[in-house]
Every structure is written in C-alpha cells, then in structure tokens.
Backbone as a ProteinNet text record, in pm:
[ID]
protein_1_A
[PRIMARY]
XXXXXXXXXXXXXXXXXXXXXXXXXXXXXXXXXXXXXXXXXXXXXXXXXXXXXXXXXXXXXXXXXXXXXXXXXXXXXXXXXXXXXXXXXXXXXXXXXXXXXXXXXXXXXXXXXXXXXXXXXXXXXXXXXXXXXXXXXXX
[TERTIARY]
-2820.6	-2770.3	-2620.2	-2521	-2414.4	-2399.9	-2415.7	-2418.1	-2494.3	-2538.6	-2579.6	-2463.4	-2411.3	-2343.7	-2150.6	-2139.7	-2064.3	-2091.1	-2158.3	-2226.4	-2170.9	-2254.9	-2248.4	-2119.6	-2025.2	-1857	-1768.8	-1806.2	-1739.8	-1672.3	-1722.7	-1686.4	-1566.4	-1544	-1361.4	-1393.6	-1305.8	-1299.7	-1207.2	-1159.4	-1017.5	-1015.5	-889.8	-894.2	-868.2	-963.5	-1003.2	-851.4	-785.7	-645.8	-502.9	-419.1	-282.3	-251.5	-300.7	-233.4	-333.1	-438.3	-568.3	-480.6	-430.5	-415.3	-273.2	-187.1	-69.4	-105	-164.5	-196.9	-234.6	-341.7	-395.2	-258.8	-187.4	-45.7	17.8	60.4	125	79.8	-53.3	-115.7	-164.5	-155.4	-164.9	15.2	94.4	207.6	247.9	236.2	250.1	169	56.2	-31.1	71.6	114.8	161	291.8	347.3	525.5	516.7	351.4	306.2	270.5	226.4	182.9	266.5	424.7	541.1	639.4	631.4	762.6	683.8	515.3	499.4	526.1	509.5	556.4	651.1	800.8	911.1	935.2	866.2	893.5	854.8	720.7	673.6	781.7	857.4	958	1103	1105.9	1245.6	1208.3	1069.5	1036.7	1039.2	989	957.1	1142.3	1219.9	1357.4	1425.5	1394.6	1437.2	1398.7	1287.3	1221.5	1120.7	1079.2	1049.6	852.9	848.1	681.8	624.7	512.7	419.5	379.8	381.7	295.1	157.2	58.6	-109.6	-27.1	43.3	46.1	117.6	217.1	280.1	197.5	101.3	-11.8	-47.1	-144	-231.2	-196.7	-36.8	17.5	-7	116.8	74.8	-14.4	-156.8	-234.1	-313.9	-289.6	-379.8	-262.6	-171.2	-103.8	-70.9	-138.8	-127.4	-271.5	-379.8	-511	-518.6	-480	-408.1	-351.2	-242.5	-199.4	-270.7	-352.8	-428.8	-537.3	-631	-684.2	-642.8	-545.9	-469.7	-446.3	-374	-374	-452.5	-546	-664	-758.7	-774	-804.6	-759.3	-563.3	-542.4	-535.1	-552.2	-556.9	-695.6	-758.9	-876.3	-881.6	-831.7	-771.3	-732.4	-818.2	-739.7	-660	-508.3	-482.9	-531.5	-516.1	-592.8	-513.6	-376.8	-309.4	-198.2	-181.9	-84.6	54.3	112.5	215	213.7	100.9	144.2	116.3	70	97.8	208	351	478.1	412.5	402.3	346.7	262.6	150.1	70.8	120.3	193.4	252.1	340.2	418.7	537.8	436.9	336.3	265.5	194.3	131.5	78.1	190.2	315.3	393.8	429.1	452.1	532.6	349.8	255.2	107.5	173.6	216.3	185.3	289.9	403.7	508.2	526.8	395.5	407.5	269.8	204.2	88.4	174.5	230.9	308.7	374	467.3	592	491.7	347.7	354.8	240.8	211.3	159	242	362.6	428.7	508.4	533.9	545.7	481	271.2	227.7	222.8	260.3	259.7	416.5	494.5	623	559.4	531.5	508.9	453.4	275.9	256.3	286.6	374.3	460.5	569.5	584.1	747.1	839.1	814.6	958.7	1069	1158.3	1279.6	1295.6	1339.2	1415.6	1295.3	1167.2	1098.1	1087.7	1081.2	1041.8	1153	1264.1	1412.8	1393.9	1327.5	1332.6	1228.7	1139.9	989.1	1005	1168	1159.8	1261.8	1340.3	1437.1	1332.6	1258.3	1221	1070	1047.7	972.8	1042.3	1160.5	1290.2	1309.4	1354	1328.2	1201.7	1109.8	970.6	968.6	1023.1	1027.1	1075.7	1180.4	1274.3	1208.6	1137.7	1100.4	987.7	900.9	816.7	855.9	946.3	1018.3	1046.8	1111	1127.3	1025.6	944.3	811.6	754.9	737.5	743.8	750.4	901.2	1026.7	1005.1	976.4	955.4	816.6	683.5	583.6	563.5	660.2	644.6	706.1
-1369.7	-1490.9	-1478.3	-1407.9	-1371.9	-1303.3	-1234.2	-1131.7	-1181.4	-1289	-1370.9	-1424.1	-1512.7	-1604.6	-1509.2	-1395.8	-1313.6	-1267.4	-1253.5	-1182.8	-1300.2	-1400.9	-1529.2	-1553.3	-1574.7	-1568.7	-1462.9	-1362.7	-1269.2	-1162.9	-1196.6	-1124.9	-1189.2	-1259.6	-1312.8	-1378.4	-1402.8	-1481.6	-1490	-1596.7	-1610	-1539.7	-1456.4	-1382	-1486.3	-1444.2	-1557.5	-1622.7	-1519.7	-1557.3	-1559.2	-1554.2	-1554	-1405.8	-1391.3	-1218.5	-1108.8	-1130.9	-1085.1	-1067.4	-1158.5	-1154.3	-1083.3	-1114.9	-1083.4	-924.2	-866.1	-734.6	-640.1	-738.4	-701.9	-688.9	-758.9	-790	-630.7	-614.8	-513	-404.7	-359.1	-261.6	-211.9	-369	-327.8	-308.2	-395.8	-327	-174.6	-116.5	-8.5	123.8	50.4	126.9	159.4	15	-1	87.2	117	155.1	289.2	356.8	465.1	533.8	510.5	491.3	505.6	361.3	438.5	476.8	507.4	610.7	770.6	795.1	906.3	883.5	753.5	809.1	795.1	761.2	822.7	944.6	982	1132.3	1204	1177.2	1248.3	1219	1121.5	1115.4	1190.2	1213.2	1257.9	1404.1	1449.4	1580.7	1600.4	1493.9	1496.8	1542.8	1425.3	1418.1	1573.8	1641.7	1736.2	1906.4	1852.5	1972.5	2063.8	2004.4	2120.8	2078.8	2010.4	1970.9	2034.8	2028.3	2048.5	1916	1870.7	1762.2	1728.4	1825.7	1813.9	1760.3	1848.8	1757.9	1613.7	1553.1	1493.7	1359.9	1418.7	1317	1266.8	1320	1332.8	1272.4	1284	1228.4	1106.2	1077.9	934.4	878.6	879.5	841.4	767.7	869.2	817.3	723.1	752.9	602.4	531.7	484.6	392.3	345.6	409.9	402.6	327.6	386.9	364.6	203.8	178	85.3	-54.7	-52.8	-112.8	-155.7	-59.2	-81.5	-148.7	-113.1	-212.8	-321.1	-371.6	-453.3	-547.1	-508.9	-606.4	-638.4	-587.5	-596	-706.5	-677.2	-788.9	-929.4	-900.1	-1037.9	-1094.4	-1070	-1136.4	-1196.7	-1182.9	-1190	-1357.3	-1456.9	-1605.6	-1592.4	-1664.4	-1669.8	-1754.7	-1802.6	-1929.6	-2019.5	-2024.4	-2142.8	-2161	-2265.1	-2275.1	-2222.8	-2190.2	-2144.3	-1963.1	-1958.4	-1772.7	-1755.7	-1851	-1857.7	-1803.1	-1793.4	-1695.9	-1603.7	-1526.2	-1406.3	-1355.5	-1451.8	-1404.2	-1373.3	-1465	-1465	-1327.9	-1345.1	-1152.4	-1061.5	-1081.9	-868.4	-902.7	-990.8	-966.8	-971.5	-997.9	-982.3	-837.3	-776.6	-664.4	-579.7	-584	-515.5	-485	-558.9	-616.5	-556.5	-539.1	-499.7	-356	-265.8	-138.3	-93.5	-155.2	-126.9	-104	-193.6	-196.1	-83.2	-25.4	77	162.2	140.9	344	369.6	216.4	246.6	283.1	206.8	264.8	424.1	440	587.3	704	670.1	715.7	765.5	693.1	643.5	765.4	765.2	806	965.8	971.8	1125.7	1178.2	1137.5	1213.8	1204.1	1106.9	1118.2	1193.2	1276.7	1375.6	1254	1149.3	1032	994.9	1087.5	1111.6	988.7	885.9	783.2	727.8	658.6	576.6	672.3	726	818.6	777.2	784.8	698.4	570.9	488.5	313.4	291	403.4	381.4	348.3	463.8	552.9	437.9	376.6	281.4	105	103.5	-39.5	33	136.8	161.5	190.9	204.8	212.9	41.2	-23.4	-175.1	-222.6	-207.4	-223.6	-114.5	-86.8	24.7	-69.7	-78.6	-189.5	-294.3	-403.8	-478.2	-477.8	-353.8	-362.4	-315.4	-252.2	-211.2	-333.9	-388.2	-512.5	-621.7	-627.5	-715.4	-642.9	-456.3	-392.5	-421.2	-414.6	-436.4	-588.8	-674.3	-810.3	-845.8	-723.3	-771.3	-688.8	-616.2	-507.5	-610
-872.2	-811.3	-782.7	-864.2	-900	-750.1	-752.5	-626.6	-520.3	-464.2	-364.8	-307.7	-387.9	-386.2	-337.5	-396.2	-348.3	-226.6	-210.1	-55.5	22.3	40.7	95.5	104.6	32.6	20.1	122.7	145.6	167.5	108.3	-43	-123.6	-207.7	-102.5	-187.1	-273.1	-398.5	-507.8	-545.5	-635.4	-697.9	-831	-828.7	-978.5	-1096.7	-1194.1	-1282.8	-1379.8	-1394.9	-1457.8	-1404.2	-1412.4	-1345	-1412.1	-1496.4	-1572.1	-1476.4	-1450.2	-1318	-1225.4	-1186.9	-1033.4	-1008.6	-1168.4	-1113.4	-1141.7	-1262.4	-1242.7	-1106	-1037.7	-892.1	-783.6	-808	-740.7	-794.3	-910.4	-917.9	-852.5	-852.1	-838.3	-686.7	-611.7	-464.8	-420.8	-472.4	-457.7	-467	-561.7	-635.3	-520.2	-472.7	-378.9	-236.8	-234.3	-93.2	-62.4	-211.2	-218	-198.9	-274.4	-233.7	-72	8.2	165.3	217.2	199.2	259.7	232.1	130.3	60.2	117.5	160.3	223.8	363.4	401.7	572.2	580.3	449.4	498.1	473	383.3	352.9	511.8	598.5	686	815.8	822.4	922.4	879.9	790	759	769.1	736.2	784.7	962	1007.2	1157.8	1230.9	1126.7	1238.8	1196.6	1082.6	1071.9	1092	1172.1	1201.2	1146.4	1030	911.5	855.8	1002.9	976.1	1129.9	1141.4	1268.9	1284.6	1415.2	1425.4	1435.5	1409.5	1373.8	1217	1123.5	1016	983.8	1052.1	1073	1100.1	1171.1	1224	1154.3	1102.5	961	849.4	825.3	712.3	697.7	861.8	880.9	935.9	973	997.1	862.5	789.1	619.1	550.1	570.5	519.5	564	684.7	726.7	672.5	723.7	664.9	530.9	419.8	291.5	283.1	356.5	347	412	502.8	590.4	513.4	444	316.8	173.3	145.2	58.3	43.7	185.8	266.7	289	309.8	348.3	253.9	130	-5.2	-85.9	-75.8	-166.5	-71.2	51.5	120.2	122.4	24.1	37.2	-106.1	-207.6	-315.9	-309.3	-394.5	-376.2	-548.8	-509.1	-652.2	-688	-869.7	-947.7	-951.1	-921.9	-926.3	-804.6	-759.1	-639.8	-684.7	-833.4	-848.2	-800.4	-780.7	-752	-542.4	-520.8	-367.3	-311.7	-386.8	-310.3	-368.5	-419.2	-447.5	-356.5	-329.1	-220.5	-71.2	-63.7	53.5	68.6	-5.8	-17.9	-6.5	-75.5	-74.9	34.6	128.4	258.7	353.1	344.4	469.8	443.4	320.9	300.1	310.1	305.4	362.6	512.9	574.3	739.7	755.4	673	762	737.8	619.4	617.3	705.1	700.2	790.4	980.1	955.9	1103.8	1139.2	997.1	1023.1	1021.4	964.7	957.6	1091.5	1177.7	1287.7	1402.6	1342.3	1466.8	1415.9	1302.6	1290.3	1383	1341.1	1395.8	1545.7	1579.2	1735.9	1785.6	1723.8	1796.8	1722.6	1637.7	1592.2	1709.1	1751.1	1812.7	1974.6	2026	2121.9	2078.6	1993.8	1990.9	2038.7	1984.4	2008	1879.2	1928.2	1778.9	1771.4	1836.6	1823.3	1765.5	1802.1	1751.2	1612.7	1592.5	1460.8	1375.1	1394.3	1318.6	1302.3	1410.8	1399.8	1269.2	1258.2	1210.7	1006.8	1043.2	920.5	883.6	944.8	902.2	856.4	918.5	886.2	760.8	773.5	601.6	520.9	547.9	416.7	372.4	426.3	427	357.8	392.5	336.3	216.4	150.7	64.7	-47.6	50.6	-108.9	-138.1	-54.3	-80.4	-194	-138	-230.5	-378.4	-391.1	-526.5	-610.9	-536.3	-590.1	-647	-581.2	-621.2	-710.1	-775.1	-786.8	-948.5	-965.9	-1037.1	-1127.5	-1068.7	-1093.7	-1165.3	-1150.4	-1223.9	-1329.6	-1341.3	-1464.4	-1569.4
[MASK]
+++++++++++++++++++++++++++++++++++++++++++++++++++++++++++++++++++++++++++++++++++++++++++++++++++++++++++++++++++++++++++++++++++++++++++

C-alpha cells in the first residue's frame, strides 16, 4: 500500500525530520560542490591547454549529468517544516545555477570557445562558494 501511494505521489515525500532533511541538504550540497569544483578543474585545463577536447567533453558532460541529477532529486524533496524552506530554496537555485555553468561549460568546450570557457569557469567558481558555504553551515 506503502508503495502505491508513493507511486501515485510521484515519489515525493517530505523528509520525516528536520535532522533528515537537513542531512539530505548536506549531502546533495556536498554532491553538487563535487560536479563543479570538476568542471572547474576541466576549464582551467581547457584555458590552459593541457586537456583534449573528446576529454574535456566528457568531463563536462557527466557533471553536468551529475549535477542535473542531484538537482532534481533534492527538488523533489518537501521539507517538514516551513522553517527550512530558505534552505530549500538556496540548494535549488545553487542546483540551477551549477547545472547551468556546467551546461554552458559544455557548450563552449566543444565549440573551442576560450572566452565562454572563462565566463563558464568564472560563474562555477561563484557557485562553488556558495555551495561551500551552505556546505559549511550544515556541518
């Protein structure tokens, strides 16, 4: 019945505790800081020459993948109390805004576009900190 009723839902449910959810919070954070701290690593390889772009691709293609998945995981995630709603709100803008950088990473890699490859690598540095911080805050 348990699993009906999930089905029927969409799967979503509210995590049963505030220590649940904020754990789930850390951990899709933690995922997310992972994804693009590699597609800055894969742009700072790109601007400096010292990658191929079949791999370059690849890199960032899966973390974006990675993050998109993450992403869309903890946004399905209801918290249990209206006090953790900023919370919710920060790790899906900072989802959205690494899902974003490492699509558009993608995108300038395999156009050989230095400059977008710099813009890409500058706003997942931004999204880097942020998530450190949220990061930082549930430890």
């Amino acid at each position: 019945m348990v699993a009906l009723v999930l089905c029927a839902t969409g799967c979503t449910a509210p995590a049963l505790t505030e220590g649940a959810y904020r754990s789930d919070a850390l951990r899709s954070a933690t995922e997310l800081l992972s994804a693009v701290r590699t597609g800055v690593l894969a742009a700072e390889l790109a601007e400096d020459g010292k990658a191929f772009t079949p791999y370059l691709d690849v890199t960032a293609t899966d973390a974006e993948d990675t993050a998109r998945s993450v992403s869309d995981t903890f946004g399905t995630l209801q918290p249990p109390s209206p006090g953790l709603d900023g919370l919710r709100r920060r790790i899906t803008a900072l989802g959205d805004d690494a899902v974003g950088g490492l699509s558009d990473l993608r995108v300038a890699v395999r156009r050989g576009d230095r400059a977008g490859t710099q813009e890409a690598a500058r706003a997942l540095r931004d999204t880097a900190r942020g998530l450190a911080d949220v990061e930082e805050s549930l430890r």
